[in-house]
Amino acid sequence: MPYLVQVLRDALGSYGKDVRLGNVRCVSAKRGWWTRQVKDEIWERGGGGWMVGKVNVGKSNLFECIFPKGPWDMAIDKSKERPNRSPHQSLASPPSRPLPSKTSVQLVKGSLLPPPQPEKQFPVMPTVSHLPGTTASPIRIPFGNGKGELVDLPGLARGSLEEHVMEDHRSSLVMRHRVKPKQCVIKPGQSLLISGLVRITPTTPEVTVLAYPFVPLSGHVTSTEKAIALSTQLQPSQVPAISKLGTGQKMALAGSFQLQWDVTRQRAGPLTSRSAVGLSTKVLPFVIVSSDILIEGCGWVELVAQVRKKDMESTGSGNKYPVVEIWSPNGDYIAARRPMNGWLLGKPKVAPGARPRRSMKGAKKASKLASRALSSRLFTVRLGAGAAVLPRAVKRIHLDFALKFNDGHFGARKVWRNHLPRLKYHNPAVSMTVNRSQDQAGPATLTIFYASPLDPATATNPQDAPTSKHIPFERTETINMKHRHESDILSELIGLTKATPVVATPKEAVELQKLADEEKRGALDRARNAAYTEQKRQEKALLDQARGAVRPT
């Protein structure tokens, strides 16, 4: 309630501080909340009560909630005892206390108001509908046997913003339910566009603005250049727009508005909360400022920005608050007020007992490490010893060695583990098989299978292809790998097959150097952490030894 009173005083301008606003009431016509006090005051005051407001704000609904229905002799003060009545007295009979005559509340002749309805104990209330214009003329319903009457007036026009909206979408300007807005982050160089009717563009550099549209219209953030093209209808939009054709030519600057109200204490979270850190806003190095941008007959957009104090002080006599430009049809229908902090009051709440949202710092670090490991693995497979392109004549490579590396099988095992994956990566069409036996004293060989020159797959003349199945289609060459180093085996393989080694490109060489440097830094970090861990272990061992030497008496 203090916020509503202060907003009213701000709207009254210089006269606001001298106006007495002690009878302002906040009620909910839709839910019927806090209407009992207003109903009692209407009965106590008597006379004429007028329902004034814009279209579709709930006047008829509120009329039904606050109209004093029931017995005509209802008490004004509930704490006072009702007067005793005889059992034969009717509930509908007039009370014994004097009441004003019916003629005292009648208007003079020639009035523009229609005559009042016949007074009933439970009269028919005005029609409640979401359609505008349901109350076409004033409706007068008396109460209290002539004590007073309540008048429901037709709604005032909500403004002419609907003139720039297509007829099928004019009803979407009315807020019928509580809006749960989504947070929109407006970075430098971006703008918030609301259904092609309103464009909000921050002009202060290096300031990020958070926007919360409390409007029944859709809004999205895009680059300022694109937002200008969409709002002026110079570029077709994939986002549904409700503005009429030709509205883009009427877009004009409605004004530059400052985010001048300080909301640091409300939005600083645990820094200023008394149940947490409890810091004063004076010691914080930043200020959070906000403002509500009003859209006539539609809703408002809450804007919030965080600014460093030294940046505000460095501006001197200039504008120290962030500034936003608002563009609308003909530059109308826009105003500003002190912020309601509606996002803090109605933002999505976390269910009790729900797990808090994890910090993204660890997830980003793990993702970076996984990406780095994948890049290192890919480079290891693509480049290095064994990265070569075999000729088309090679059809198959087969390795045969023992399970363990004893008795001269170490080189064969290294070729299989380190070099064969690179060879397969660059030659996916070549079949590569491995046979590992239990015989440690057995041979360690690498067999290369070549296609026969008369193989139909390589023959230049189909008539030269063999017709007998007894003619061999391939030849083989064998390399003895036992008691040999892996580099010697690989050199002989490349020499026999006349394979072409794969050389790293300049870009790949740079990436390989980066990976090598990171590996060196990682080795130093691991050594440093190991030394620190060993030092802590030794200190703990000395402390345990000292505690064991001192025995309690």
Coordinates of C-alpha atoms in Angstrom, one line a residue, residues 67-453:
F67 CA -22.4 -3.9 -3.0
P68 CA -24.0 -4.2 0.5
K69 CA -26.4 -7.0 0.0
G70 CA -28.4 -8.7 2.7
P71 CA -30.9 -7.4 5.4
W72 CA -31.7 -3.7 5.3
D73 CA -31.0 -3.4 9.0
M74 CA -27.4 -4.8 8.8
A75 CA -25.3 -3.2 11.5
I76 CA -22.6 -0.7 10.7
D77 CA -20.2 -1.8 13.5
K78 CA -20.1 -5.6 13.9
S79 CA -18.8 -5.2 17.4
K80 CA -22.0 -3.6 18.5
E81 CA -24.9 -5.8 19.5
R82 CA -27.8 -6.0 17.1
P83 CA -31.1 -4.5 18.4
N84 CA -33.6 -7.1 19.7
R85 CA -36.4 -7.7 17.3
S86 CA -39.6 -9.5 17.9
P87 CA -40.0 -13.0 16.4
H88 CA -42.9 -11.6 14.3
Q89 CA -40.8 -8.8 12.7
S90 CA -39.9 -9.5 9.1
L91 CA -36.2 -9.4 8.0
A92 CA -37.2 -7.1 5.2
S93 CA -39.0 -4.6 7.4
P94 CA -37.3 -1.2 7.8
P95 CA -35.2 -0.7 11.0
S96 CA -36.4 1.3 13.9
R97 CA -33.6 3.9 13.6
P98 CA -34.3 6.9 11.4
L99 CA -33.0 6.7 7.8
P100 CA -32.8 9.3 5.1
S101 CA -35.8 9.6 2.9
K102 CA -35.8 8.2 -0.6
T103 CA -36.1 11.6 -2.1
S104 CA -32.8 12.7 -0.5
V105 CA -30.8 10.5 -2.8
Q106 CA -32.8 11.2 -5.9
L107 CA -31.1 13.3 -8.6
V108 CA -32.6 16.3 -10.1
K109 CA -34.8 16.1 -13.1
G110 CA -33.1 16.4 -16.5
S111 CA -30.1 14.4 -15.4
L112 CA -28.1 12.3 -17.9
L113 CA -28.3 9.3 -15.6
P114 CA -31.1 6.7 -16.1
P115 CA -33.6 6.2 -13.2
P116 CA -32.5 3.9 -10.4
Q117 CA -33.8 0.3 -10.4
P118 CA -36.5 -0.7 -7.9
E119 CA -34.8 -1.5 -4.6
K120 CA -34.6 -5.2 -3.8
Q121 CA -33.1 -7.1 -1.0
F122 CA -30.9 -9.1 -3.5
P123 CA -30.9 -7.1 -6.8
V124 CA -29.5 -8.3 -10.1
M125 CA -25.9 -7.3 -10.4
P126 CA -24.2 -5.9 -13.6
T127 CA -23.1 -8.4 -16.1
V128 CA -19.4 -9.5 -15.7
S129 CA -17.7 -10.3 -19.0
H130 CA -14.2 -10.2 -20.5
L131 CA -15.7 -8.6 -23.6
P132 CA -15.3 -4.8 -23.7
G133 CA -18.4 -2.5 -23.6
T134 CA -20.6 -4.9 -21.6
T135 CA -21.8 -2.0 -19.4
A136 CA -23.3 0.2 -22.1
S137 CA -24.9 2.8 -19.8
P138 CA -24.8 3.7 -16.1
I139 CA -26.5 1.2 -13.8
R140 CA -27.9 2.5 -10.6
I141 CA -28.8 0.1 -7.8
P142 CA -30.1 1.6 -4.5
F143 CA -29.5 -0.1 -1.1
G144 CA -30.5 0.4 2.6
N145 CA -34.1 1.5 1.9
G146 CA -33.0 4.7 0.3
K147 CA -29.8 5.2 2.3
G148 CA -27.6 5.2 -0.8
E149 CA -27.0 3.8 -4.2
L150 CA -24.0 2.4 -6.2
V151 CA -23.6 3.4 -9.8
D152 CA -21.6 1.3 -12.3
L153 CA -20.4 3.5 -15.2
P154 CA -19.3 2.4 -18.6
G155 CA -15.5 2.0 -19.0
L156 CA -13.4 4.7 -20.2
A157 CA -11.3 4.2 -23.4
R158 CA -8.0 2.4 -22.8
G159 CA -6.2 4.7 -25.2
S160 CA -5.8 4.6 -29.0
L161 CA -3.0 2.0 -29.1
E162 CA -5.5 -0.5 -30.4
E163 CA -5.9 1.6 -33.5
H164 CA -2.4 0.4 -34.6
V165 CA -3.3 -3.3 -33.9
M166 CA -5.1 -5.6 -36.3
E167 CA -8.7 -6.2 -35.3
D168 CA -8.2 -9.9 -34.7
H169 CA -5.6 -9.2 -32.1
R170 CA -7.0 -6.2 -30.3
S171 CA -8.4 -8.3 -27.5
S172 CA -4.8 -9.5 -26.8
L173 CA -3.9 -6.1 -25.4
V174 CA -6.1 -6.7 -22.3
M175 CA -4.4 -8.4 -19.3
R176 CA -6.9 -10.9 -18.1
H177 CA -4.6 -13.1 -15.9
R178 CA -1.5 -12.6 -13.8
V179 CA 1.5 -12.5 -16.2
K180 CA 4.5 -14.6 -15.3
P181 CA 7.2 -12.9 -17.3
K182 CA 10.5 -14.3 -18.5
Q183 CA 13.8 -12.6 -17.9
C184 CA 15.2 -11.0 -21.1
V185 CA 18.9 -10.0 -21.1
I186 CA 19.5 -7.0 -23.3
K187 CA 23.2 -6.7 -24.0
P188 CA 24.9 -3.7 -25.6
G189 CA 23.9 -3.5 -29.3
Q190 CA 20.6 -5.3 -28.7
S191 CA 17.0 -4.2 -28.3
L192 CA 13.7 -5.7 -26.9
L193 CA 10.9 -5.7 -29.4
I194 CA 7.3 -6.3 -28.1
S195 CA 5.0 -7.6 -30.8
G196 CA 6.4 -5.0 -33.3
L197 CA 4.7 -2.2 -31.4
V198 CA 7.3 -1.1 -28.8
R199 CA 11.0 -1.1 -29.1
I200 CA 13.3 -0.7 -26.0
T201 CA 16.9 0.1 -26.8
P202 CA 19.5 0.8 -24.1
T203 CA 21.9 3.6 -25.1
T204 CA 24.4 3.5 -22.2
P205 CA 27.5 1.6 -23.4
E206 CA 28.8 -1.5 -21.6
V207 CA 25.7 -1.9 -19.5
T208 CA 23.5 -5.0 -19.6
V209 CA 19.8 -4.4 -18.9
L210 CA 17.5 -7.1 -17.6
A211 CA 13.9 -6.7 -18.8
Y212 CA 10.7 -8.4 -17.4
P213 CA 7.7 -7.7 -19.6
F214 CA 4.5 -7.7 -17.6
V215 CA 2.3 -7.5 -20.7
P216 CA 0.1 -10.0 -22.4
L217 CA 2.1 -9.6 -25.6
S218 CA 5.1 -11.6 -26.8
G219 CA 8.6 -10.0 -26.7
H220 CA 12.0 -11.1 -27.9
V221 CA 15.6 -9.7 -27.8
T222 CA 17.4 -9.2 -31.1
S223 CA 20.1 -6.9 -32.5
T224 CA 19.2 -3.2 -32.7
E225 CA 19.6 -3.1 -36.5
K226 CA 17.2 -6.0 -36.9
A227 CA 14.8 -4.6 -34.3
I228 CA 14.6 -1.3 -36.2
A229 CA 14.0 -3.1 -39.5
L230 CA 11.2 -5.3 -37.9
S231 CA 9.5 -2.4 -36.1
T232 CA 9.5 -0.2 -39.2
Q233 CA 8.2 -3.2 -41.2
L234 CA 11.1 -3.0 -43.7
Q235 CA 12.0 -6.6 -43.1
P236 CA 9.6 -9.6 -42.9
S237 CA 9.4 -11.1 -39.4
Q238 CA 9.1 -14.8 -38.5
V239 CA 7.9 -13.7 -35.0
P240 CA 4.1 -13.1 -35.0
A241 CA 3.4 -9.3 -35.2
I242 CA 0.0 -7.8 -34.4
S243 CA 0.6 -4.3 -35.8
K244 CA -1.3 -3.0 -38.8
L245 CA 0.3 -2.5 -42.1
G246 CA 1.7 1.0 -42.3
T247 CA 2.3 1.2 -38.5
G248 CA 6.1 1.0 -39.1
Q249 CA 6.1 4.4 -40.8
K250 CA 4.6 5.9 -37.7
M251 CA 7.2 4.6 -35.2
A252 CA 8.7 7.6 -33.3
L253 CA 10.8 8.2 -30.3
A254 CA 8.6 8.3 -27.2
G255 CA 11.4 9.5 -25.0
S256 CA 14.7 8.6 -23.2
F257 CA 14.1 7.3 -19.7
Q258 CA 16.6 7.0 -16.9
L259 CA 16.8 3.9 -14.6
Q260 CA 17.0 6.3 -11.6
W261 CA 15.4 4.4 -8.7
D262 CA 17.9 2.5 -6.4
V263 CA 16.8 -1.1 -5.7
T264 CA 20.2 -2.4 -4.5
R265 CA 18.8 -3.5 -1.1
Q266 CA 16.0 -5.5 -2.7
R267 CA 18.1 -7.1 -5.5
A268 CA 21.5 -7.7 -3.9
G269 CA 20.4 -11.0 -2.5
P270 CA 22.3 -12.4 0.4
L271 CA 24.8 -9.5 0.4
T272 CA 22.2 -7.2 2.0
S273 CA 20.0 -9.8 3.6
R274 CA 19.9 -9.6 7.4
S275 CA 19.8 -13.4 7.6
A276 CA 23.0 -13.7 5.6
V277 CA 25.9 -11.3 5.1
G278 CA 23.9 -8.2 6.0
L279 CA 26.1 -5.6 4.4
S280 CA 25.1 -2.0 4.0
T281 CA 24.5 -0.8 0.5
K282 CA 27.1 2.0 1.1
V283 CA 30.0 -0.5 1.2
L284 CA 29.0 -2.3 -2.0
P285 CA 31.0 -1.3 -5.1
F286 CA 27.9 -1.3 -7.3
V287 CA 24.4 0.1 -7.5
I288 CA 21.4 -1.6 -8.9
V289 CA 18.9 0.8 -10.5
S290 CA 15.5 0.1 -12.0
S291 CA 12.4 1.7 -13.5
D292 CA 9.0 0.5 -14.8
I293 CA 8.2 1.5 -18.4
L294 CA 4.4 1.8 -18.7
I295 CA 2.5 0.9 -21.9
E296 CA -0.9 2.5 -21.9
G297 CA -3.8 0.1 -21.6
C298 CA -1.5 -2.9 -21.8
G299 CA 0.9 -3.3 -18.9
W300 CA 4.5 -2.4 -18.0
V301 CA 8.1 -3.6 -18.5
E302 CA 10.4 -3.7 -15.5
L303 CA 14.0 -2.7 -16.4
V304 CA 17.0 -3.4 -14.1
A305 CA 20.7 -2.6 -14.5
Q306 CA 23.8 -2.9 -12.4
V307 CA 26.3 0.0 -12.5
R308 CA 29.6 0.4 -10.7
K309 CA 29.8 3.3 -8.3
K310 CA 33.0 4.6 -9.7
D311 CA 31.5 4.8 -13.2
M312 CA 28.6 6.8 -11.8
E313 CA 31.0 9.2 -10.0
S314 CA 33.2 9.6 -13.0
T315 CA 30.3 11.1 -15.1
G316 CA 30.4 14.3 -13.0
S317 CA 27.6 16.6 -13.9
G318 CA 26.5 14.4 -16.8
N319 CA 23.9 11.6 -16.8
K320 CA 25.0 9.1 -14.3
Y321 CA 22.1 6.7 -14.7
P322 CA 21.6 4.2 -17.5
V323 CA 19.3 5.5 -20.2
V324 CA 16.9 3.6 -22.5
E325 CA 15.1 4.8 -25.6
I326 CA 11.5 3.8 -26.2
W327 CA 10.0 3.8 -29.6
S328 CA 6.2 3.5 -30.2
P329 CA 3.6 4.5 -32.7
N330 CA 3.6 8.3 -33.0
G331 CA 5.8 8.3 -29.9
D332 CA 2.8 8.0 -27.6
Y333 CA 1.4 5.5 -25.0
I334 CA 4.7 5.4 -23.0
A335 CA 5.5 6.6 -19.5
A336 CA 7.7 5.7 -16.5
R337 CA 7.2 5.2 -12.8
R338 CA 9.1 4.0 -9.8
P339 CA 9.6 0.2 -9.9
M340 CA 7.2 -2.2 -8.3
N341 CA 9.7 -5.0 -8.2
G342 CA 7.1 -7.3 -9.6
W343 CA 9.7 -9.9 -10.6
L344 CA 10.8 -10.4 -7.0
L345 CA 7.2 -10.7 -5.9
G346 CA 6.0 -13.1 -8.6
K347 CA 9.0 -14.9 -10.0
P348 CA 9.0 -18.7 -10.2
K349 CA 9.6 -20.1 -6.8
V350 CA 11.7 -23.1 -6.0
A351 CA 9.7 -25.9 -4.4
P352 CA 10.6 -26.7 -0.7
G353 CA 13.3 -29.4 -0.5
A354 CA 14.3 -29.1 -4.1
R355 CA 17.9 -29.4 -5.0
P356 CA 19.6 -26.0 -5.6
R357 CA 20.9 -25.2 -9.0
R358 CA 24.5 -26.4 -9.4
S359 CA 27.1 -23.9 -10.3
M360 CA 28.1 -24.0 -14.0
K361 CA 31.8 -23.4 -13.1
G362 CA 32.5 -27.0 -12.5
A363 CA 30.5 -28.2 -15.5
K364 CA 32.2 -25.7 -17.8
K365 CA 35.6 -26.8 -16.6
A366 CA 34.7 -30.5 -17.1
S367 CA 33.4 -29.7 -20.6
K368 CA 36.6 -27.9 -21.4
L369 CA 38.8 -30.8 -20.1
A370 CA 36.7 -33.3 -22.1
S371 CA 37.0 -31.2 -25.3
R372 CA 40.7 -30.9 -24.8
A373 CA 41.1 -34.6 -24.2
L374 CA 39.1 -35.3 -27.3
S375 CA 41.2 -32.9 -29.4
S376 CA 44.4 -34.5 -28.1
R377 CA 43.1 -38.0 -28.9
L378 CA 42.1 -37.0 -32.5
F379 CA 45.4 -35.4 -33.1
T380 CA 47.1 -38.5 -31.7
V381 CA 45.2 -40.8 -34.1
R382 CA 45.6 -38.5 -37.2
L383 CA 49.2 -37.6 -36.9
G384 CA 52.4 -39.3 -35.8
A385 CA 54.3 -42.5 -36.5
G386 CA 52.1 -44.8 -38.6
A387 CA 50.0 -42.1 -40.2
A388 CA 50.4 -43.0 -43.9
V389 CA 48.2 -43.7 -46.9
L390 CA 48.7 -47.2 -48.4
P391 CA 48.4 -47.8 -52.1
R392 CA 45.3 -49.4 -53.5
A393 CA 47.0 -52.7 -54.1
V394 CA 47.2 -53.4 -50.4
K395 CA 44.0 -55.2 -49.4
R396 CA 44.7 -56.5 -45.9
I397 CA 47.3 -56.4 -43.1
H398 CA 47.4 -59.2 -40.5
L399 CA 49.4 -59.3 -37.2
D400 CA 50.3 -62.5 -35.4
F401 CA 52.1 -62.5 -32.0
A402 CA 51.8 -63.7 -28.4
L403 CA 49.6 -62.3 -25.7
K404 CA 52.5 -61.2 -23.5
F405 CA 55.5 -59.1 -24.6
N406 CA 58.1 -61.5 -23.3
D407 CA 60.5 -63.4 -25.6
G408 CA 60.7 -60.7 -28.3
H409 CA 57.0 -59.8 -28.7
F410 CA 57.4 -56.2 -27.3
G411 CA 57.9 -54.5 -30.7
A412 CA 54.9 -56.3 -32.2
R413 CA 52.7 -55.2 -29.2
K414 CA 53.8 -51.6 -29.6
V415 CA 52.9 -51.6 -33.4
W416 CA 49.5 -53.0 -32.6
R417 CA 48.8 -50.5 -29.8
N418 CA 50.3 -47.3 -31.1
H419 CA 50.7 -47.4 -34.9
L420 CA 47.9 -49.7 -36.2
P421 CA 45.1 -47.3 -35.2
R422 CA 46.7 -44.4 -37.2
L423 CA 47.1 -46.7 -40.2
K424 CA 43.5 -47.8 -40.0
Y425 CA 42.3 -44.1 -39.6
H426 CA 43.9 -43.1 -43.0
N427 CA 43.0 -46.4 -44.7
P428 CA 39.5 -47.4 -43.7
A429 CA 39.0 -49.7 -46.7
V430 CA 42.0 -51.9 -45.8
S431 CA 41.1 -54.8 -43.6
M432 CA 43.4 -55.1 -40.5
T433 CA 43.2 -58.2 -38.3
V434 CA 45.2 -59.3 -35.2
N435 CA 45.7 -62.8 -33.8
R436 CA 47.2 -63.1 -30.4
S437 CA 48.2 -66.7 -29.3
Q438 CA 49.2 -68.3 -26.0
D439 CA 52.5 -69.5 -27.5
Q440 CA 55.2 -67.2 -26.2
A441 CA 57.9 -69.0 -28.2
G442 CA 55.9 -68.7 -31.4
P443 CA 56.7 -66.2 -34.2
A444 CA 55.7 -62.6 -34.4
T445 CA 54.9 -61.7 -38.0
L446 CA 53.1 -59.0 -40.0
T447 CA 51.6 -60.2 -43.3
I448 CA 50.7 -57.8 -46.1
F449 CA 48.2 -59.0 -48.7
Y450 CA 48.3 -57.5 -52.1
A451 CA 45.7 -57.7 -54.9
S452 CA 46.7 -59.7 -57.9
P453 CA 47.3 -57.7 -61.1

